Amino acid sequence: MADTTIAESSAAPPDAPTTAPEAAVVPPEFRRLRGSLGVASIVFIVVAAASPLGVIGGPVPLGIAYGNGAGFPFVFIVVTAVLLLFAVGFTNATPFVKSAGAFFAYVGKGLGRGAGLGAAFAALLSYIALEAGVFGLFGPGANELLKSYGAPDIPWWVYAAIGFAVVSALGYFKIELSGRVLAVLLIAEVLIVLALDAVVIFSGGGPEGFSTGIVDPTHILSGAPGFAILFAILSFIGFEATAVFRDEARDPERTIPRATYIALILIGAFYTLSSWVLISANGQSTIVENASENAGTILATTTEQYLGTVGGHIIQVLFVTSLFACILSFHNIVSRYVFTLAGRGVLPRALGDAHARHGSPARASLAASGTVAVLIALAVVLGLDPIGQFYTWLGGISSVGIVLLLVLTSVAVIVIFRRTPNELGPWKTTIAPGLGLLGLGVFAVLVFVNLPVLVAEDGYGPFSWGIIALFVLAFALGPVVARRRAGARLE
């Protein structure tokens, strides 16, 4: 399988000397990504993209307040189950899709080159939007954090620029460096939330004991459970990117499936437990009112109540570092999408040249950084509110794109199994992927129904329709490029 990686056409000739430095014997067009990521490293990168602490402090209070209240933790169980069904087909199709392209590689294999390229453009749009948008949270978050320690109040984009510079530098070097940074940040943010969970659990719960909403149908079906599912889906964005790191993984046909399952289970279990504990700690009867009035601060105040002032300070610091980890993770994903598409002849070929020393997608990383810089600069010039407009709008774009891509990939996986001889059995090839597709289809409907709320519009307005138009254009561009660039390939 090694000769079908994202730069398989650029593998060095078998008789190439091995004793001279790589840069001296391998022309630039033959350089490929290098790495030795194990299961743990890929899990760290992917889980960091999900930003666990950011989710518990952001989407969870919103899901409780505007979704189904004390029944919200059960929604995470539902979403995790659907995504695990999706993962059954996704991971078992890995041996048949020997390319580090994640979504577009699977779609291209199952539904054709035009559809695959359309999926590639939609994925690029989704991930770049999210990477840039999270800077709209990071900048104000860093400013508020430092102000609490006596620093002056300065524009959000100054801190965004500092974070941008660090992310760009880390993205230039080998993937193991980013993996180590993400591992440290992820462990720290998870530990502080687990510490809160442990204190609440071992103290017998909050003022009303332990919440029963997670198993009570009257709570699970109360309020707006469809809206709750929407917030839960958004909390998982990034898990599917395990396949993007195929060429930098050890034994990818084992590493990628294991990393996907582990990441999904860890994320789902963490969100379910921690949201249940947050509800219990504040009291089931008052949690909706509390979350509605204090959505942005409820995690910090709850932590301070149970872990003291020090715990409150720690959670504030780690919330900002969690956002940084999320940005870095998505930057790595975007860079590898650009690298892969360049290697396939879709984007300028120079972007598909790995760094001679680091084996990293250095040029692709710089291109991704340049795009994000333009988006941040536009936000500043146009005077957009970093959270209410910049993050919200770009987050809406990403949400729509990822759910559409999950649905399309599910269809492609089922087609791949139908067309490719295999002995995997009906559960892996038809039943699980089919059930996953059904669940994702429901999720897609919920996203479109609630899209105006996501982008802060009162009903479908210019921005909601604009997002839909962007993805229609992205998917339509695929067949056009496929016809115009006959040499562009996905395998």
Coordinates of N, CA and C in Angstrom, one line a residue, residues 38-228:
G38 N 1.9 7.5 16.0 CA 1.2 6.4 16.5 C -0.2 6.7 16.8
V39 N -0.9 5.8 17.4 CA -2.4 6.0 17.7 C -2.5 7.1 18.6
A40 N -1.7 7.2 19.7 CA -1.9 8.2 20.7 C -1.7 9.6 20.1
S41 N -0.6 9.8 19.3 CA -0.4 11.1 18.7 C -1.5 11.6 17.8
I42 N -2.1 10.7 17.0 CA -3.2 11.1 16.2 C -4.4 11.4 17.0
V43 N -4.6 10.6 18.0 CA -5.8 10.9 18.9 C -5.6 12.3 19.6
F44 N -4.4 12.6 20.0 CA -4.2 13.9 20.6 C -4.5 15.0 19.7
I45 N -4.1 14.9 18.4 CA -4.3 16.0 17.4 C -5.8 16.1 17.1
V46 N -6.5 15.0 17.0 CA -7.9 15.0 16.6 C -8.8 15.5 17.8
V47 N -8.5 15.0 19.0 CA -9.3 15.4 20.2 C -9.1 16.8 20.5
A48 N -7.8 17.3 20.3 CA -7.5 18.7 20.5 C -8.4 19.6 19.5
A49 N -8.6 19.1 18.3 CA -9.4 19.8 17.3 C -10.8 20.0 17.8
A50 N -11.3 19.0 18.6 CA -12.6 19.1 19.1 C -12.7 20.1 20.3
S51 N -11.6 20.5 20.9 CA -11.5 21.4 21.9 C -12.4 21.1 23.1
P52 N -12.1 20.0 23.8 CA -13.0 19.5 24.9 C -13.4 20.6 25.9
L53 N -12.4 21.3 26.4 CA -12.7 22.3 27.4 C -13.6 23.5 26.8
G54 N -13.3 23.8 25.6 CA -14.1 24.8 24.9 C -15.5 24.4 24.7
V55 N -15.7 23.1 24.5 CA -17.1 22.6 24.3 C -17.8 22.6 25.6
I56 N -17.2 22.2 26.7 CA -17.9 22.2 28.0 C -18.2 23.6 28.4
G57 N -17.4 24.6 28.0 CA -17.6 25.9 28.4 C -18.5 26.7 27.4
G58 N -18.7 26.1 26.2 CA -19.5 26.9 25.2 C -20.7 26.2 24.7
P59 N -20.6 25.2 23.8 CA -21.8 24.5 23.3 C -22.6 23.8 24.3
V60 N -22.0 23.3 25.4 CA -22.8 22.6 26.4 C -23.8 23.5 27.1
P61 N -23.3 24.6 27.7 CA -24.3 25.5 28.3 C -25.4 26.0 27.3
L62 N -25.0 26.2 26.0 CA -26.0 26.6 25.0 C -27.0 25.5 24.7
G63 N -26.5 24.2 24.7 CA -27.4 23.1 24.4 C -28.3 22.9 25.6
I64 N -27.8 23.1 26.8 CA -28.7 23.0 28.0 C -29.8 24.1 28.0
A65 N -29.3 25.3 27.7 CA -30.2 26.5 27.8 C -31.3 26.5 26.7
Y66 N -30.9 26.2 25.5 CA -31.8 26.3 24.3 C -32.2 25.0 23.7
G67 N -31.7 23.9 24.3 CA -32.0 22.6 23.8 C -33.0 21.9 24.7
N68 N -32.5 20.8 25.4 CA -33.4 20.0 26.2 C -33.0 20.0 27.7
G69 N -32.4 21.0 28.1 CA -32.1 21.2 29.5 C -31.3 20.0 30.2
A70 N -31.8 19.5 31.2 CA -31.1 18.4 32.0 C -31.0 17.1 31.2
G71 N -31.7 17.0 30.1 CA -31.6 15.8 29.2 C -30.5 15.9 28.2
F72 N -29.8 17.0 28.2 CA -28.8 17.3 27.1 C -27.7 16.2 27.1
P73 N -27.2 15.7 28.2 CA -26.1 14.7 28.2 C -26.5 13.5 27.4
F74 N -27.7 13.1 27.4 CA -28.2 11.9 26.6 C -28.0 12.1 25.1
V75 N -28.1 13.4 24.7 CA -27.9 13.7 23.3 C -26.5 13.4 22.8
F76 N -25.5 13.5 23.7 CA -24.1 13.2 23.3 C -24.0 11.7 23.1
I77 N -24.8 10.9 23.8 CA -24.8 9.4 23.6 C -25.3 9.1 22.3
V78 N -26.4 9.8 21.9 CA -27.0 9.5 20.6 C -26.1 9.9 19.4
V79 N -25.5 11.1 19.5 CA -24.6 11.5 18.5 C -23.3 10.6 18.4
T80 N -22.8 10.2 19.6 CA -21.6 9.3 19.6 C -22.0 8.0 18.9
A81 N -23.2 7.5 19.2 CA -23.6 6.2 18.6 C -23.7 6.3 17.1
V82 N -24.3 7.4 16.6 CA -24.4 7.6 15.1 C -23.0 7.7 14.5
L83 N -22.1 8.5 15.1 CA -20.8 8.6 14.5 C -20.0 7.3 14.6
L84 N -20.2 6.5 15.6 CA -19.5 5.2 15.6 C -20.0 4.3 14.5
L85 N -21.3 4.4 14.2 CA -21.8 3.6 13.1 C -21.2 4.1 11.8
F86 N -21.1 5.4 11.6 CA -20.4 6.0 10.5 C -18.9 5.5 10.4
A87 N -18.3 5.4 11.6 CA -16.9 5.0 11.6 C -16.7 3.6 11.2
V88 N -17.7 2.7 11.4 CA -17.6 1.3 11.0 C -17.3 1.2 9.5
G89 N -18.1 1.9 8.7 CA -17.8 1.9 7.3 C -16.6 2.7 6.9
F90 N -16.4 3.8 7.5 CA -15.3 4.7 7.2 C -13.9 4.0 7.5
T91 N -13.8 3.3 8.6 CA -12.5 2.7 8.9 C -12.3 1.4 8.1
N92 N -13.4 0.6 7.9 CA -13.2 -0.6 7.1 C -13.0 -0.4 5.6
A93 N -13.3 0.8 5.2 CA -13.0 1.2 3.8 C -11.6 1.7 3.6
T94 N -10.9 1.9 4.7 CA -9.5 2.4 4.6 C -8.6 1.6 3.7
P95 N -8.6 0.2 3.7 CA -7.7 -0.5 2.8 C -8.0 -0.3 1.3
F96 N -9.2 0.2 1.0 CA -9.6 0.4 -0.4 C -9.4 1.8 -0.8
V97 N -9.1 2.7 0.1 CA -8.9 4.1 -0.2 C -7.5 4.5 0.3
K98 N -6.5 4.2 -0.4 CA -5.1 4.3 0.0 C -4.6 5.7 -0.3
S99 N -5.2 6.7 0.3 CA -4.8 8.1 0.0 C -5.2 8.9 1.3
A100 N -4.3 9.8 1.6 CA -4.5 10.6 2.8 C -5.4 11.8 2.5
G101 N -6.5 11.6 2.0 CA -7.4 12.7 1.6 C -8.7 12.8 2.4
A102 N -8.8 11.8 3.4 CA -10.1 11.8 4.2 C -11.3 11.9 3.3
F103 N -12.1 12.9 3.6 CA -13.4 12.9 2.9 C -13.3 12.8 1.4
F104 N -12.5 13.6 0.8 CA -12.6 13.6 -0.7 C -12.0 12.4 -1.3
A105 N -11.1 11.7 -0.6 CA -10.5 10.5 -1.2 C -11.6 9.4 -1.2
Y106 N -12.4 9.3 -0.1 CA -13.5 8.3 0.0 C -14.6 8.7 -1.1
V107 N -14.9 9.9 -1.2 CA -16.0 10.3 -2.1 C -15.5 10.1 -3.5
G108 N -14.2 10.4 -3.8 CA -13.7 10.2 -5.1 C -13.7 8.7 -5.5
K109 N -13.3 7.9 -4.6 CA -13.2 6.5 -4.8 C -14.6 5.9 -5.1
G110 N -15.6 6.4 -4.3 CA -17.0 5.8 -4.4 C -17.9 6.4 -5.5
L111 N -17.8 7.8 -5.6 CA -18.7 8.5 -6.5 C -18.1 9.2 -7.7
G112 N -16.8 9.0 -7.8 CA -16.2 9.6 -9.0 C -15.3 10.8 -8.7
R113 N -14.4 11.1 -9.7 CA -13.5 12.2 -9.5 C -14.1 13.5 -9.4
G114 N -15.2 13.8 -10.1 CA -15.8 15.1 -10.0 C -16.4 15.3 -8.7
A115 N -17.1 14.3 -8.1 CA -17.7 14.4 -6.8 C -16.6 14.5 -5.8
G116 N -15.5 13.8 -6.0 CA -14.4 13.8 -5.0 C -13.8 15.2 -4.9
L117 N -13.6 15.8 -6.1 CA -13.0 17.2 -6.1 C -13.9 18.2 -5.5
G118 N -15.2 18.0 -5.7 CA -16.2 18.9 -5.1 C -16.2 18.8 -3.6
A119 N -16.0 17.5 -3.1 CA -15.9 17.3 -1.7 C -14.6 17.9 -1.1
A120 N -13.6 17.9 -1.9 CA -12.3 18.4 -1.5 C -12.4 20.0 -1.3
F121 N -13.1 20.6 -2.2 CA -13.2 22.1 -2.1 C -14.1 22.4 -0.9
A122 N -15.2 21.6 -0.7 CA -16.1 21.9 0.4 C -15.4 21.7 1.7
A123 N -14.5 20.6 1.8 CA -13.7 20.4 3.0 C -12.8 21.5 3.3
L124 N -12.1 22.0 2.3 CA -11.1 23.1 2.5 C -11.9 24.3 3.0
L125 N -13.0 24.6 2.4 CA -13.8 25.8 2.8 C -14.2 25.6 4.3
S126 N -14.6 24.4 4.7 CA -15.1 24.2 6.0 C -14.0 24.3 7.0
Y127 N -12.9 23.7 6.8 CA -11.8 23.7 7.8 C -11.1 25.0 7.9
I128 N -10.9 25.7 6.7 CA -10.3 27.0 6.8 C -11.2 28.0 7.5
A129 N -12.5 27.9 7.3 CA -13.4 28.8 8.0 C -13.3 28.6 9.5
L130 N -13.3 27.3 9.9 CA -13.2 27.1 11.3 C -11.9 27.5 12.0
E131 N -10.8 27.2 11.3 CA -9.5 27.7 11.8 C -9.5 29.2 12.0
A132 N -9.9 29.9 11.0 CA -9.9 31.4 11.1 C -10.9 31.9 12.1
G133 N -12.1 31.2 12.1 CA -13.2 31.7 13.0 C -12.8 31.6 14.5
V134 N -12.1 30.5 14.9 CA -11.7 30.3 16.3 C -10.8 31.4 16.8
F135 N -10.1 32.1 15.9 CA -9.3 33.2 16.3 C -10.2 34.3 16.8
G136 N -11.4 34.3 16.4 CA -12.4 35.3 16.9 C -12.8 35.0 18.3
L137 N -12.6 33.8 18.8 CA -12.7 33.5 20.2 C -11.4 33.6 21.0
F138 N -10.3 33.2 20.3 CA -9.0 33.2 21.0 C -8.6 34.6 21.4
G139 N -8.7 35.6 20.4 CA -8.3 37.0 20.7 C -9.0 37.6 21.9
P140 N -10.3 37.6 21.9 CA -11.0 38.2 23.0 C -10.8 37.4 24.3
G141 N -10.7 36.1 24.2 CA -10.4 35.3 25.4 C -9.1 35.6 26.0
A142 N -8.0 35.7 25.2 CA -6.7 36.1 25.7 C -6.7 37.5 26.3
N143 N -7.4 38.4 25.7 CA -7.5 39.7 26.2 C -8.2 39.8 27.6
E144 N -9.3 39.1 27.7 CA -10.0 39.1 29.0 C -9.2 38.4 30.1
L145 N -8.5 37.3 29.7 CA -7.7 36.6 30.7 C -6.6 37.5 31.2
L146 N -5.8 38.2 30.3 CA -4.7 39.0 30.7 C -5.2 40.3 31.5
K147 N -6.4 40.8 31.1 CA -6.9 42.0 31.8 C -7.2 41.6 33.2
S148 N -7.6 40.4 33.5 CA -7.9 40.0 34.8 C -6.7 39.9 35.7
Y149 N -5.5 39.9 35.1 CA -4.2 40.0 35.8 C -3.6 41.4 35.7
G150 N -4.3 42.4 35.3 CA -3.8 43.7 35.3 C -3.3 44.3 34.0
A151 N -3.3 43.5 32.9 CA -2.9 43.9 31.6 C -3.8 44.9 31.0
P152 N -3.4 45.8 30.1 CA -4.3 46.8 29.5 C -5.2 46.1 28.5
D153 N -6.3 46.8 28.3 CA -7.3 46.3 27.3 C -6.8 46.7 25.9
I154 N -6.5 45.7 25.1 CA -6.0 46.0 23.7 C -6.9 45.2 22.7
P155 N -6.9 45.6 21.4 CA -7.7 45.0 20.4 C -7.5 43.5 20.3
W156 N -8.6 42.8 20.1 CA -8.6 41.3 20.0 C -7.6 40.8 19.0
W157 N -7.5 41.6 17.9 CA -6.7 41.0 16.8 C -5.2 41.0 17.1
V158 N -4.8 41.8 18.1 CA -3.3 41.7 18.5 C -3.0 40.3 19.0
Y159 N -3.8 39.8 19.9 CA -3.6 38.5 20.5 C -3.8 37.4 19.4
A160 N -4.8 37.7 18.5 CA -5.0 36.8 17.4 C -3.7 36.7 16.5
A161 N -3.1 37.8 16.3 CA -1.9 37.9 15.5 C -0.8 37.1 16.1
I162 N -0.6 37.2 17.4 CA 0.4 36.5 18.2 C 0.2 35.0 18.1
G163 N -1.1 34.6 18.3 CA -1.4 33.2 18.2 C -1.2 32.7 16.8
F164 N -1.6 33.5 15.8 CA -1.4 33.1 14.4 C 0.1 32.9 14.0
A165 N 1.0 33.7 14.6 CA 2.4 33.6 14.3 C 2.9 32.2 14.9
V166 N 2.5 31.9 16.1 CA 2.9 30.6 16.7 C 2.4 29.4 15.9
V167 N 1.1 29.5 15.6 CA 0.5 28.4 14.8 C 1.2 28.2 13.5
S168 N 1.5 29.3 12.8 CA 2.2 29.2 11.5 C 3.6 28.6 11.6
A169 N 4.3 29.0 12.7 CA 5.6 28.4 12.9 C 5.6 26.9 13.2
L170 N 4.7 26.5 14.1 CA 4.6 25.1 14.4 C 4.1 24.3 13.2
G171 N 3.2 24.8 12.3 CA 2.8 24.1 11.2 C 3.9 23.9 10.1
Y172 N 4.9 24.7 10.2 CA 6.0 24.6 9.2 C 6.9 23.4 9.5
F173 N 7.0 23.1 10.8 CA 8.0 22.0 11.2 C 7.3 20.6 11.2
K174 N 8.0 19.6 11.5 CA 7.5 18.2 11.4 C 6.3 18.1 12.4
I175 N 5.4 17.1 12.0 CA 4.2 17.0 12.7 C 4.3 16.5 14.1
E176 N 5.4 15.8 14.5 CA 5.6 15.4 15.8 C 5.7 16.6 16.8
L177 N 6.3 17.7 16.4 CA 6.4 18.9 17.2 C 5.0 19.4 17.6
S178 N 4.1 19.5 16.6 CA 2.7 19.9 16.9 C 2.0 18.9 17.8
G179 N 2.3 17.6 17.5 CA 1.7 16.6 18.3 C 2.1 16.7 19.8
R180 N 3.3 17.0 20.1 CA 3.8 17.1 21.5 C 3.1 18.3 22.1
V181 N 3.1 19.4 21.4 CA 2.4 20.6 22.0 C 1.0 20.4 22.3
L182 N 0.3 19.7 21.3 CA -1.1 19.4 21.5 C -1.4 18.5 22.7
A183 N -0.5 17.5 22.8 CA -0.6 16.5 23.9 C -0.6 17.2 25.2
V184 N 0.4 18.1 25.4 CA 0.5 18.9 26.7 C -0.7 19.7 27.0
L185 N -1.2 20.5 26.0 CA -2.3 21.3 26.2 C -3.6 20.5 26.4
L186 N -3.7 19.4 25.6 CA -5.0 18.6 25.8 C -5.0 17.9 27.1
I187 N -3.9 17.4 27.6 CA -3.9 16.7 28.9 C -4.3 17.7 30.0
A188 N -3.7 18.9 29.9 CA -4.0 19.9 30.9 C -5.5 20.3 31.0
E189 N -6.1 20.5 29.8 CA -7.5 20.9 29.8 C -8.4 19.8 30.2
V190 N -8.1 18.6 29.8 CA -8.9 17.5 30.2 C -8.8 17.2 31.7
L191 N -7.6 17.3 32.3 CA -7.4 17.0 33.7 C -8.2 18.0 34.6
I192 N -8.2 19.3 34.2 CA -8.9 20.2 35.1 C -10.4 19.9 35.1
V193 N -11.0 19.5 33.9 CA -12.4 19.2 33.9 C -12.7 17.9 34.6
L194 N -11.8 16.9 34.5 CA -12.0 15.7 35.2 C -11.8 15.9 36.7
A195 N -11.0 16.8 37.1 CA -10.8 17.1 38.5 C -12.2 17.7 39.1
L196 N -12.8 18.6 38.3 CA -14.1 19.1 38.7 C -15.1 18.0 38.7
D197 N -15.1 17.1 37.7 CA -16.0 16.0 37.7 C -15.9 15.1 39.0
A198 N -14.6 14.8 39.3 CA -14.4 14.0 40.5 C -14.8 14.6 41.8
V199 N -14.6 15.9 42.0 CA -15.0 16.5 43.2 C -16.5 16.5 43.3
V200 N -17.2 16.8 42.3 CA -18.7 16.9 42.3 C -19.2 15.5 42.6
I201 N -18.7 14.5 41.9 CA -19.2 13.1 42.1 C -18.9 12.6 43.5
F202 N -17.7 12.8 44.0 CA -17.4 12.2 45.3 C -18.0 13.0 46.4
S203 N -18.5 14.2 46.1 CA -19.2 15.0 47.2 C -20.7 14.7 47.1
G204 N -21.1 13.8 46.3 CA -22.5 13.4 46.2 C -23.4 14.2 45.3
G205 N -22.7 15.0 44.4 CA -23.5 15.8 43.5 C -23.6 17.2 44.0
G206 N -24.5 18.0 43.4 CA -24.7 19.4 43.8 C -25.8 19.6 44.8
P207 N -26.5 20.7 44.8 CA -27.5 21.0 45.8 C -28.7 20.1 45.7
E208 N -28.9 19.4 44.6 CA -30.1 18.5 44.5 C -29.6 17.1 44.2
G209 N -28.3 16.8 44.6 CA -27.8 15.5 44.3 C -27.4 15.3 42.9
F210 N -27.5 14.1 42.3 CA -27.1 13.9 41.0 C -28.3 14.0 40.0
S211 N -28.1 14.6 38.9 CA -29.1 14.8 37.9 C -29.6 13.5 37.4
T212 N -30.9 13.4 37.2 CA -31.5 12.1 36.6 C -32.0 12.4 35.2
G213 N -31.8 13.6 34.7 CA -32.2 14.0 33.3 C -31.6 13.2 32.2
I214 N -30.5 12.6 32.4 CA -29.8 11.8 31.4 C -30.5 10.5 31.1
V215 N -31.3 10.1 32.0 CA -32.1 8.8 31.8 C -33.6 9.0 31.9
D216 N -34.0 10.2 32.0 CA -35.5 10.5 32.2 C -36.0 11.0 30.9
P217 N -36.9 10.2 30.2 CA -37.5 10.6 28.9 C -38.2 12.0 28.9
T218 N -38.8 12.3 30.1 CA -39.5 13.6 30.1 C -38.5 14.8 30.0
H219 N -37.3 14.6 30.5 CA -36.2 15.6 30.3 C -35.6 15.5 28.9
I220 N -35.3 14.3 28.5 CA -34.6 14.1 27.2 C -35.4 14.7 26.0
L221 N -36.8 14.6 26.1 CA -37.7 15.0 25.0 C -38.2 16.4 25.3
S222 N -37.8 17.1 26.4 CA -38.3 18.4 26.7 C -37.6 19.5 25.8
G223 N -38.2 20.7 25.9 CA -37.6 21.8 25.2 C -37.5 21.5 23.7
A224 N -36.3 21.7 23.1 CA -36.0 21.5 21.7 C -34.9 20.5 21.5
P225 N -35.1 19.2 21.6 CA -34.1 18.2 21.5 C -33.4 18.2 20.1
G226 N -34.1 18.7 19.1 CA -33.4 18.8 17.8 C -32.3 19.8 17.8
F227 N -32.6 21.0 18.5 CA -31.6 22.0 18.6 C -30.4 21.5 19.5
A228 N -30.7 20.7 20.5 CA -29.7 20.1 21.4 C -28.8 19.2 20.5

